[in-house]
């Protein structure tokens, strides 16, 4: 019975695609992802569960935009909607995003049409993408099958081996607000890494759109290099959404490979030195809406089976108000025009980058490959630990949106507290590390002139001096 149903569905799909070999789809049909589904079912199903499809339905976006419009008397304009509902903006259906909940679903989110109709890129941030005026759709293939129901053209913008494809993604993932503050910088971050170098680097699709060989469209017999359209990253749906479990699994796998850690015991200062290295992300980490992200490091030390030190283990939220004096919190810091700290992007007049930077070199013999290391000592002040530990553990945690940000939106009645409680949170497997006296290796310190006992989970050079990082945003 199952085989019969699958066979009937396949035959129906092929018939639907074949029926359009003599009729071009009009602009209205091209805008509807359900139209694309008929011939590109796999790509559609992957996209339908993605955060791109979810972009207009995300309650945090809706809350942020509503509050920003209210507090700026509409000065924010289309800034949020231009990336979260770009087709609706271009179709003149919204000017501020306040009405997106009432729009047809085909006009919401980052749709198939919006990406594949991009003809050129007219800037570097705030979504300057230019769509074709003649209903042409673009992709990486220059030999569309005969009778395709739409104009199909090839473009370097869709070639993941060229920097152009990163420029397309980066145009929405690089945001400058009305005060000129560069509040999201993923594309700019990528440009400063080894990943952006021609011939040796990787563009955004290489990591976020995993490739495999297959058939691009129903009715075709050509095997092509295809890319997944679920684009996993950090954020996850907070409401009921397709493929929620799959999105979490793929996001977790991506994040698990981004950060590695090193633990050293400094016998002279009696401090634990933890070094983090962004080895997997082609940009800063955690990137994206970094002022909203909250990543933190948990460090524990033991002697004779007893805990002698702990930092970052208290999951009480919000982290910014934690009484832990040594808490290592990774985030961007924003200040308003008066110099006061803010976490609301429309209020920011300046930003301070507190991320783990992307790799500048893949050559371990090149000092630049370790320039992105960030280190913090525990305890950060005082005489150090009273006892010498025999076991030390490190874990790295990430919350997609900080509790302080969410609490503020709940307090202003722009966000439901029940929704806020569902925000994505991760423990990074690749960054988890254990140090023991048996596994530690004596390493010469680059500047101190003595040996430290270290354990590393990845790239580490004792002959470099990692930059000391601050724990929180400066007052």
Coordinates of C-alpha atoms in Angstrom, one line a residue:
X1 CA 0.0 0.0 0.0
X2 CA 2.8 2.4 0.9
X3 CA 4.5 1.7 -2.4
X4 CA 1.3 2.3 -4.2
X5 CA 0.7 5.7 -2.5
X6 CA 4.3 6.8 -3.2
X7 CA 3.9 5.7 -6.8
X8 CA 0.7 7.7 -7.2
X9 CA 2.2 10.8 -5.6
X10 CA 5.2 10.6 -7.9
X11 CA 3.1 10.1 -11.0
X12 CA 0.9 13.0 -10.0
X13 CA 4.0 15.3 -9.4
X14 CA 5.5 14.4 -12.7
X15 CA 2.2 15.1 -14.5
X16 CA 1.9 18.4 -12.8
X17 CA 5.4 19.5 -13.9
X18 CA 4.9 18.1 -17.3
X19 CA 1.7 19.9 -17.8
X20 CA 3.5 23.2 -17.6
X21 CA 6.1 22.5 -20.3
X22 CA 4.1 24.7 -22.7
X23 CA 2.9 27.4 -20.3
X24 CA 5.0 29.9 -18.5
X25 CA 4.2 30.6 -14.9
X26 CA 3.1 34.1 -14.3
X27 CA 4.5 36.4 -11.6
X28 CA 1.8 35.6 -9.1
X29 CA 2.5 31.8 -9.4
X30 CA 6.2 32.3 -9.1
X31 CA 5.9 34.1 -5.8
X32 CA 4.1 31.2 -4.2
X33 CA 6.4 28.5 -2.7
X34 CA 3.6 26.0 -3.2
X35 CA 4.1 26.4 -6.9
X36 CA 7.8 25.5 -6.5
X37 CA 6.8 22.5 -4.5
X38 CA 5.2 20.8 -7.5
X39 CA 8.6 20.3 -9.2
X40 CA 11.1 20.9 -6.5
X41 CA 9.5 18.9 -3.6
X42 CA 12.7 18.0 -1.7
X43 CA 14.0 21.6 -1.8
X44 CA 10.6 22.9 -0.8
X45 CA 10.3 20.5 2.2
X46 CA 13.7 21.5 3.5
X47 CA 13.0 25.2 3.1
X48 CA 9.5 24.9 4.7
X49 CA 11.1 23.9 8.0
X50 CA 13.8 26.5 7.8
X51 CA 14.2 29.7 9.7
X52 CA 14.1 31.5 6.4
X53 CA 10.5 30.3 5.9
X54 CA 9.8 31.1 9.5
X55 CA 11.3 34.6 9.4
X56 CA 7.9 36.5 9.3
X57 CA 6.2 34.3 11.8
X58 CA 8.9 34.5 14.5
X59 CA 7.3 36.0 17.6
X60 CA 10.6 37.6 18.6
X61 CA 10.8 39.4 15.3
X62 CA 7.2 40.5 15.6
X63 CA 7.9 41.8 19.1
X64 CA 11.1 43.5 18.3
X65 CA 9.7 45.2 15.3
X66 CA 6.5 46.3 17.1
X67 CA 8.5 47.8 19.9
X68 CA 11.1 49.4 17.6
X69 CA 8.4 51.1 15.5
X70 CA 6.6 52.3 18.6
X71 CA 9.7 53.7 20.4
X72 CA 11.1 55.4 17.2
X73 CA 7.7 56.7 16.0
X74 CA 8.1 54.6 12.9
X75 CA 11.7 55.8 12.1
X76 CA 12.8 52.2 11.8
X77 CA 10.6 51.9 8.8
X78 CA 11.1 48.8 6.6
X79 CA 14.4 47.9 8.2
X80 CA 13.2 44.7 9.9
X81 CA 10.6 43.7 7.3
X82 CA 13.1 44.2 4.5
X83 CA 14.9 41.0 5.6
X84 CA 12.1 39.1 7.3
X85 CA 9.4 39.7 4.7
X86 CA 11.3 41.0 1.6
X87 CA 8.7 40.0 -1.0
X88 CA 6.0 41.8 0.9
X89 CA 8.1 44.9 1.1
X90 CA 8.8 44.8 -2.7
X91 CA 5.2 44.1 -3.5
X92 CA 4.2 47.2 -1.5
X93 CA 2.1 45.1 1.0
X94 CA 4.0 46.4 4.1
X95 CA 6.1 49.4 4.8
X96 CA 6.9 48.7 8.4
X97 CA 6.2 45.0 9.0
X98 CA 3.4 45.7 11.5
X99 CA 0.8 43.9 9.4
X100 CA 2.8 40.9 8.3
X101 CA 0.7 38.5 10.4
X102 CA -2.3 39.4 8.1
X103 CA -0.5 38.8 4.8
X104 CA -0.8 35.7 2.6
X105 CA 1.8 33.1 3.6
X106 CA 3.4 33.3 0.1
X107 CA 4.4 36.9 0.9
X108 CA 6.0 36.0 4.3
X109 CA 9.5 34.9 5.1
X110 CA 12.5 34.6 2.8
X111 CA 10.8 32.7 0.0
X112 CA 12.0 30.6 -3.0
X113 CA 11.1 33.5 -5.3
X114 CA 12.9 36.1 -3.3
X115 CA 16.3 34.3 -3.4
X116 CA 16.1 32.9 -6.9
X117 CA 14.9 36.1 -8.5
X118 CA 17.9 38.0 -7.3
X119 CA 19.6 39.5 -10.4
X120 CA 22.2 41.7 -8.8
X121 CA 23.5 43.1 -5.4
X122 CA 23.5 46.8 -5.0
X123 CA 25.2 47.1 -1.6
X124 CA 26.7 45.3 1.3
X125 CA 24.1 45.4 4.1
X126 CA 20.4 46.0 4.9
X127 CA 19.2 43.8 2.0
X128 CA 20.1 45.8 -1.2
X129 CA 19.2 42.8 -3.4
X130 CA 17.7 43.7 -6.8
X131 CA 15.1 41.3 -8.2
X132 CA 14.7 40.6 -11.9
X133 CA 11.8 42.6 -13.5
X134 CA 11.1 39.9 -16.1
X135 CA 10.2 37.0 -13.8
X136 CA 13.6 35.3 -14.5
X137 CA 14.7 32.8 -11.9
X138 CA 18.4 32.2 -11.3
X139 CA 20.5 29.3 -10.1
X140 CA 23.9 27.6 -10.5
X141 CA 23.0 25.6 -13.6
X142 CA 23.3 27.0 -17.1
X143 CA 21.5 24.2 -18.9
X144 CA 17.9 24.1 -17.7
X145 CA 15.8 21.3 -19.0
X146 CA 13.7 22.0 -22.1
X147 CA 10.2 23.1 -21.4
X148 CA 10.9 24.5 -17.9
X149 CA 7.8 26.5 -16.7
X150 CA 9.9 29.5 -15.9
X151 CA 12.9 31.4 -17.4
X152 CA 16.0 29.7 -15.9
X153 CA 19.3 31.5 -15.9
X154 CA 22.7 30.8 -14.4
X155 CA 24.4 33.3 -12.1
X156 CA 27.6 33.4 -10.1
X157 CA 25.5 34.6 -7.2
X158 CA 24.4 31.0 -6.8
X159 CA 27.8 29.4 -7.3
X160 CA 29.0 28.4 -3.8
X161 CA 32.6 28.3 -5.0
X162 CA 32.6 32.1 -5.6
X163 CA 32.5 35.0 -3.2
X164 CA 29.4 36.3 -4.9
X165 CA 27.2 33.8 -3.2
X166 CA 28.5 35.0 0.2
X167 CA 27.7 38.6 -0.9
X168 CA 24.2 37.6 -1.5
X169 CA 23.7 36.0 1.9
X170 CA 25.7 38.7 3.6
X171 CA 23.5 41.5 2.3
X172 CA 20.8 40.5 4.8
X173 CA 23.2 39.2 7.4
X174 CA 24.9 42.6 7.8
X175 CA 22.8 45.3 9.4
X176 CA 23.5 48.9 10.1
X177 CA 20.8 50.8 12.1
X178 CA 19.5 54.3 11.8
X179 CA 22.3 55.6 14.2
X180 CA 25.0 54.0 11.9
X181 CA 25.8 51.3 14.4
X182 CA 26.9 48.0 12.7
X183 CA 24.6 45.8 14.9
X184 CA 25.0 42.6 12.8
X185 CA 28.2 41.9 10.9
X186 CA 28.3 38.3 9.8
X187 CA 29.3 39.2 6.2
X188 CA 31.9 41.6 7.3
X189 CA 33.3 39.1 9.8
X190 CA 33.5 36.5 7.0
X191 CA 35.5 38.9 4.8
X192 CA 38.2 39.0 7.4
X193 CA 38.7 35.3 7.6
X194 CA 40.6 32.6 5.6
X195 CA 37.1 31.5 4.4
X196 CA 36.8 34.5 2.1
X197 CA 40.1 34.0 0.3
X198 CA 39.6 33.1 -3.4
X199 CA 40.6 29.6 -4.3
X200 CA 41.0 28.4 -0.7
X201 CA 37.9 29.7 1.2
X202 CA 34.3 28.7 1.6
X203 CA 31.2 30.8 1.1
X204 CA 28.1 30.7 3.2
X205 CA 26.4 27.8 1.3
X206 CA 29.4 25.6 1.9
X207 CA 28.6 25.4 5.6
X208 CA 24.9 26.2 5.8
X209 CA 23.7 24.4 2.6
X210 CA 25.2 21.0 2.6
X211 CA 25.8 19.6 -0.9
X212 CA 25.0 16.2 -2.4
X213 CA 24.3 14.8 -5.9
X214 CA 20.7 14.3 -7.0
X215 CA 17.9 15.3 -9.3
X216 CA 17.0 19.0 -9.1
X217 CA 13.5 18.8 -10.5
X218 CA 10.7 16.3 -11.0
X219 CA 10.7 15.1 -14.6
X220 CA 14.5 15.5 -15.0
X221 CA 17.0 12.7 -15.4
X222 CA 20.1 14.9 -14.9
X223 CA 22.2 14.3 -11.8
X224 CA 23.5 17.7 -10.4
X225 CA 25.2 19.0 -7.4
X226 CA 22.3 20.1 -5.1
X227 CA 22.3 21.9 -1.8
X228 CA 20.1 21.5 1.2
X229 CA 17.6 24.4 1.8
X230 CA 17.1 24.1 5.5
X231 CA 20.1 26.4 6.3
X232 CA 20.7 25.5 10.0
X233 CA 22.4 28.0 12.3
X234 CA 21.5 29.1 15.9
X235 CA 17.9 30.2 16.0
X236 CA 15.0 27.7 16.2
X237 CA 11.3 28.1 15.9
X238 CA 9.5 29.1 19.1
X239 CA 6.1 28.1 17.7
X240 CA 4.8 25.0 16.0
X241 CA 6.8 24.6 12.8
X242 CA 7.6 21.8 10.3
X243 CA 10.8 19.7 10.9
X244 CA 11.4 21.2 14.3
X245 CA 13.4 18.2 15.5
X246 CA 15.4 18.0 12.3
X247 CA 16.3 21.7 12.6
X248 CA 17.5 21.3 16.1
X249 CA 19.6 18.2 15.2
X250 CA 21.3 20.0 12.3
X251 CA 21.9 23.2 14.3
X252 CA 23.4 21.3 17.1
X253 CA 25.7 19.4 14.7
X254 CA 26.9 22.6 13.1
X255 CA 27.5 24.3 16.5
X256 CA 29.3 21.3 17.9
X257 CA 32.1 21.7 15.3
X258 CA 32.7 25.5 15.8
X259 CA 34.5 26.0 19.1
X260 CA 37.5 24.2 20.7
X261 CA 39.0 24.8 24.1
X262 CA 42.3 24.5 25.9
X263 CA 42.8 24.3 29.7
X264 CA 46.1 25.2 31.3
X265 CA 47.0 25.2 35.0
X266 CA 49.3 28.1 35.9
X267 CA 51.2 26.8 38.9
X268 CA 52.8 30.3 39.6
X269 CA 49.6 32.4 39.6
X270 CA 47.5 29.4 40.9
X271 CA 45.0 30.1 38.1
X272 CA 43.1 28.1 35.6
X273 CA 43.6 29.5 32.1
X274 CA 40.9 28.7 29.5
X275 CA 41.5 29.4 25.9
X276 CA 38.7 29.3 23.3
X277 CA 39.2 29.0 19.6
X278 CA 36.7 29.5 16.8
X279 CA 37.8 26.8 14.4
X280 CA 34.6 26.0 12.5
X281 CA 32.6 29.2 11.9
X282 CA 33.5 31.2 8.8
X283 CA 32.7 34.3 10.7
X284 CA 32.8 35.5 14.3
X285 CA 31.1 33.2 16.9
X286 CA 28.3 33.1 17.7
X287 CA 27.5 35.9 15.1
X288 CA 24.2 36.8 13.6
X289 CA 22.1 38.9 16.0
X290 CA 25.2 38.9 18.3
X291 CA 23.9 41.6 20.7
X292 CA 21.0 39.2 21.5
X293 CA 23.1 36.1 21.8
X294 CA 24.4 34.9 25.1
X295 CA 27.3 32.4 25.2
X296 CA 29.1 31.6 28.4
X297 CA 31.8 29.3 29.7
X298 CA 31.4 27.0 32.6
X299 CA 34.6 26.1 34.6
X300 CA 34.8 23.6 37.5
X301 CA 37.9 22.5 39.4
X302 CA 38.2 19.5 41.8
X303 CA 40.7 18.1 44.3
X304 CA 40.3 14.7 45.8
X305 CA 36.8 14.4 44.4
X306 CA 35.7 17.7 46.0
X307 CA 34.7 20.9 44.2
X308 CA 37.2 23.7 44.9
X309 CA 36.1 26.2 42.3
X310 CA 33.1 26.9 40.0
X311 CA 32.2 29.6 37.5
X312 CA 29.4 29.8 34.9
X313 CA 27.5 26.8 36.3
X314 CA 24.6 28.8 37.7
X315 CA 22.0 28.7 35.0
X316 CA 20.0 31.4 36.7
X317 CA 18.8 34.0 34.2
X318 CA 19.5 36.6 33.1
X319 CA 23.2 36.1 32.9
X320 CA 24.0 39.9 32.9
X321 CA 22.9 40.1 36.6
X322 CA 24.7 36.9 37.7
X323 CA 26.7 37.4 41.0
X324 CA 29.5 35.3 39.6
X325 CA 32.5 37.7 39.5
X326 CA 34.4 35.5 37.0
X327 CA 31.5 34.8 34.5
X328 CA 32.9 34.7 30.9
X329 CA 30.1 35.9 28.8
X330 CA 30.5 36.1 25.0
X331 CA 28.2 38.7 23.3
X332 CA 28.3 42.0 21.5
X333 CA 28.0 45.1 23.7
X334 CA 25.8 48.1 22.5
X335 CA 25.7 51.6 23.7
X336 CA 23.1 54.3 23.0
X337 CA 23.9 57.9 22.0
X338 CA 24.3 58.8 25.6
X339 CA 26.9 56.1 26.3
X340 CA 24.5 53.8 28.3
X341 CA 24.5 50.1 27.6
X342 CA 21.5 48.8 25.7
X343 CA 20.5 45.5 24.2
X344 CA 17.9 47.0 21.8
X345 CA 19.4 47.3 18.4
X346 CA 17.5 50.5 17.4
X347 CA 18.9 52.4 20.4
X348 CA 22.5 51.5 19.6
X349 CA 24.9 54.2 18.5
X350 CA 28.1 52.1 18.9
X351 CA 29.0 48.4 19.3
X352 CA 31.9 46.5 20.8
X353 CA 32.8 43.1 19.5
X354 CA 33.2 40.5 22.2
X355 CA 33.0 37.4 19.9
X356 CA 35.4 34.7 19.1
X357 CA 36.8 35.9 15.7
X358 CA 37.0 33.6 12.7
X359 CA 40.3 32.0 11.6
X360 CA 42.6 34.3 9.6
X361 CA 44.8 31.4 8.5
X362 CA 44.5 27.6 8.2
X363 CA 48.3 27.2 8.4
X364 CA 49.2 26.2 12.0
X365 CA 52.7 27.5 11.4
X366 CA 51.3 30.9 10.7
X367 CA 51.0 33.0 13.9
X368 CA 47.8 34.5 12.3
X369 CA 46.1 31.2 12.8
X370 CA 46.2 31.7 16.5
X371 CA 45.3 35.4 16.5
X372 CA 41.7 34.5 17.2
X373 CA 42.4 32.7 20.4
X374 CA 40.6 34.3 23.4
X375 CA 41.7 33.5 27.0
X376 CA 40.4 34.1 30.5
X377 CA 41.9 33.2 33.8
X378 CA 39.9 31.7 36.7
X379 CA 39.7 33.2 39.3
X380 CA 40.2 36.5 37.5
X381 CA 41.4 38.4 40.5
X382 CA 43.0 37.7 43.8
X383 CA 45.6 35.2 44.9
X384 CA 44.3 32.3 42.9
X385 CA 43.1 28.9 44.1
X386 CA 44.0 27.8 47.6
X387 CA 44.4 24.2 46.5
X388 CA 46.0 22.7 43.4
X389 CA 43.3 20.9 41.3
X390 CA 43.7 17.4 40.0
X391 CA 40.7 17.7 37.6
X392 CA 39.3 20.6 35.7
X393 CA 36.3 20.7 33.3
X394 CA 35.2 23.2 30.8
X395 CA 31.8 23.5 29.0
X396 CA 30.5 26.1 26.6
X397 CA 26.8 27.0 26.5
X398 CA 24.9 29.1 24.0
X399 CA 21.4 30.7 24.2
X400 CA 20.1 32.1 21.0
X401 CA 18.5 35.1 22.7
X402 CA 19.4 36.3 26.1
X403 CA 16.9 36.1 29.0
X404 CA 17.5 39.8 29.7
X405 CA 16.4 40.7 26.1
X406 CA 13.4 38.3 26.3
X407 CA 12.4 39.6 29.8
X408 CA 12.4 43.2 28.5
X409 CA 10.1 42.3 25.6
X410 CA 7.8 40.4 28.0
X411 CA 7.8 43.4 30.4
X412 CA 6.8 45.8 27.5
X413 CA 4.0 43.3 26.6
X414 CA 5.4 42.8 23.2
X415 CA 6.2 39.1 23.7
X416 CA 4.4 36.2 25.5
X417 CA 6.4 34.8 28.4
X418 CA 5.4 31.3 27.4
X419 CA 7.0 31.8 24.0
X420 CA 10.1 33.4 25.5
X421 CA 10.7 30.3 27.6
X422 CA 11.2 28.2 24.5
X423 CA 14.2 30.0 23.1
X424 CA 17.0 27.7 21.8
X425 CA 19.8 26.7 24.1
X426 CA 22.8 24.5 23.3
X427 CA 25.8 22.8 25.0
X428 CA 28.7 22.6 22.5
X429 CA 30.1 19.1 22.4
X430 CA 33.2 20.2 20.6
X431 CA 34.2 22.7 23.3
X432 CA 33.7 20.3 26.3
X433 CA 37.1 19.4 27.8
X434 CA 38.6 17.7 30.8
X435 CA 42.0 18.4 32.3
X436 CA 43.6 16.0 34.8
X437 CA 47.1 15.7 36.2
X438 CA 47.5 12.5 34.2
X439 CA 46.5 13.9 30.8
X440 CA 48.1 17.4 31.1
X441 CA 51.2 18.1 29.1
X442 CA 53.9 20.6 30.2
X443 CA 54.1 23.5 27.7
X444 CA 56.4 26.5 27.7
X445 CA 54.6 29.8 28.1
X446 CA 55.3 32.4 25.4
X447 CA 56.0 35.3 27.8
X448 CA 56.2 34.0 31.4
X449 CA 59.3 31.9 31.0
X450 CA 58.0 28.9 32.8
X451 CA 56.0 25.7 32.0
X452 CA 52.3 25.3 32.2
X453 CA 50.3 22.1 32.4
X454 CA 47.9 22.0 29.5
X455 CA 45.2 19.9 27.8
X456 CA 43.9 21.0 24.4
X457 CA 40.9 19.9 22.4
X458 CA 42.2 21.3 19.1
X459 CA 44.6 23.9 17.8
X460 CA 46.7 25.6 20.4
X461 CA 50.2 27.0 20.4
X462 CA 51.9 27.6 23.8
X463 CA 54.3 30.0 22.0
X464 CA 51.5 32.5 21.3
X465 CA 49.8 34.8 23.8
X466 CA 46.1 34.6 23.4
X467 CA 44.2 37.9 23.9
X468 CA 42.7 38.2 27.4
X469 CA 39.0 38.8 27.1
X470 CA 36.6 40.8 29.3
X471 CA 33.7 39.0 31.0
X472 CA 30.9 41.5 30.5
X473 CA 30.1 44.7 28.8
X474 CA 32.0 47.6 30.4
X475 CA 29.9 50.2 32.2

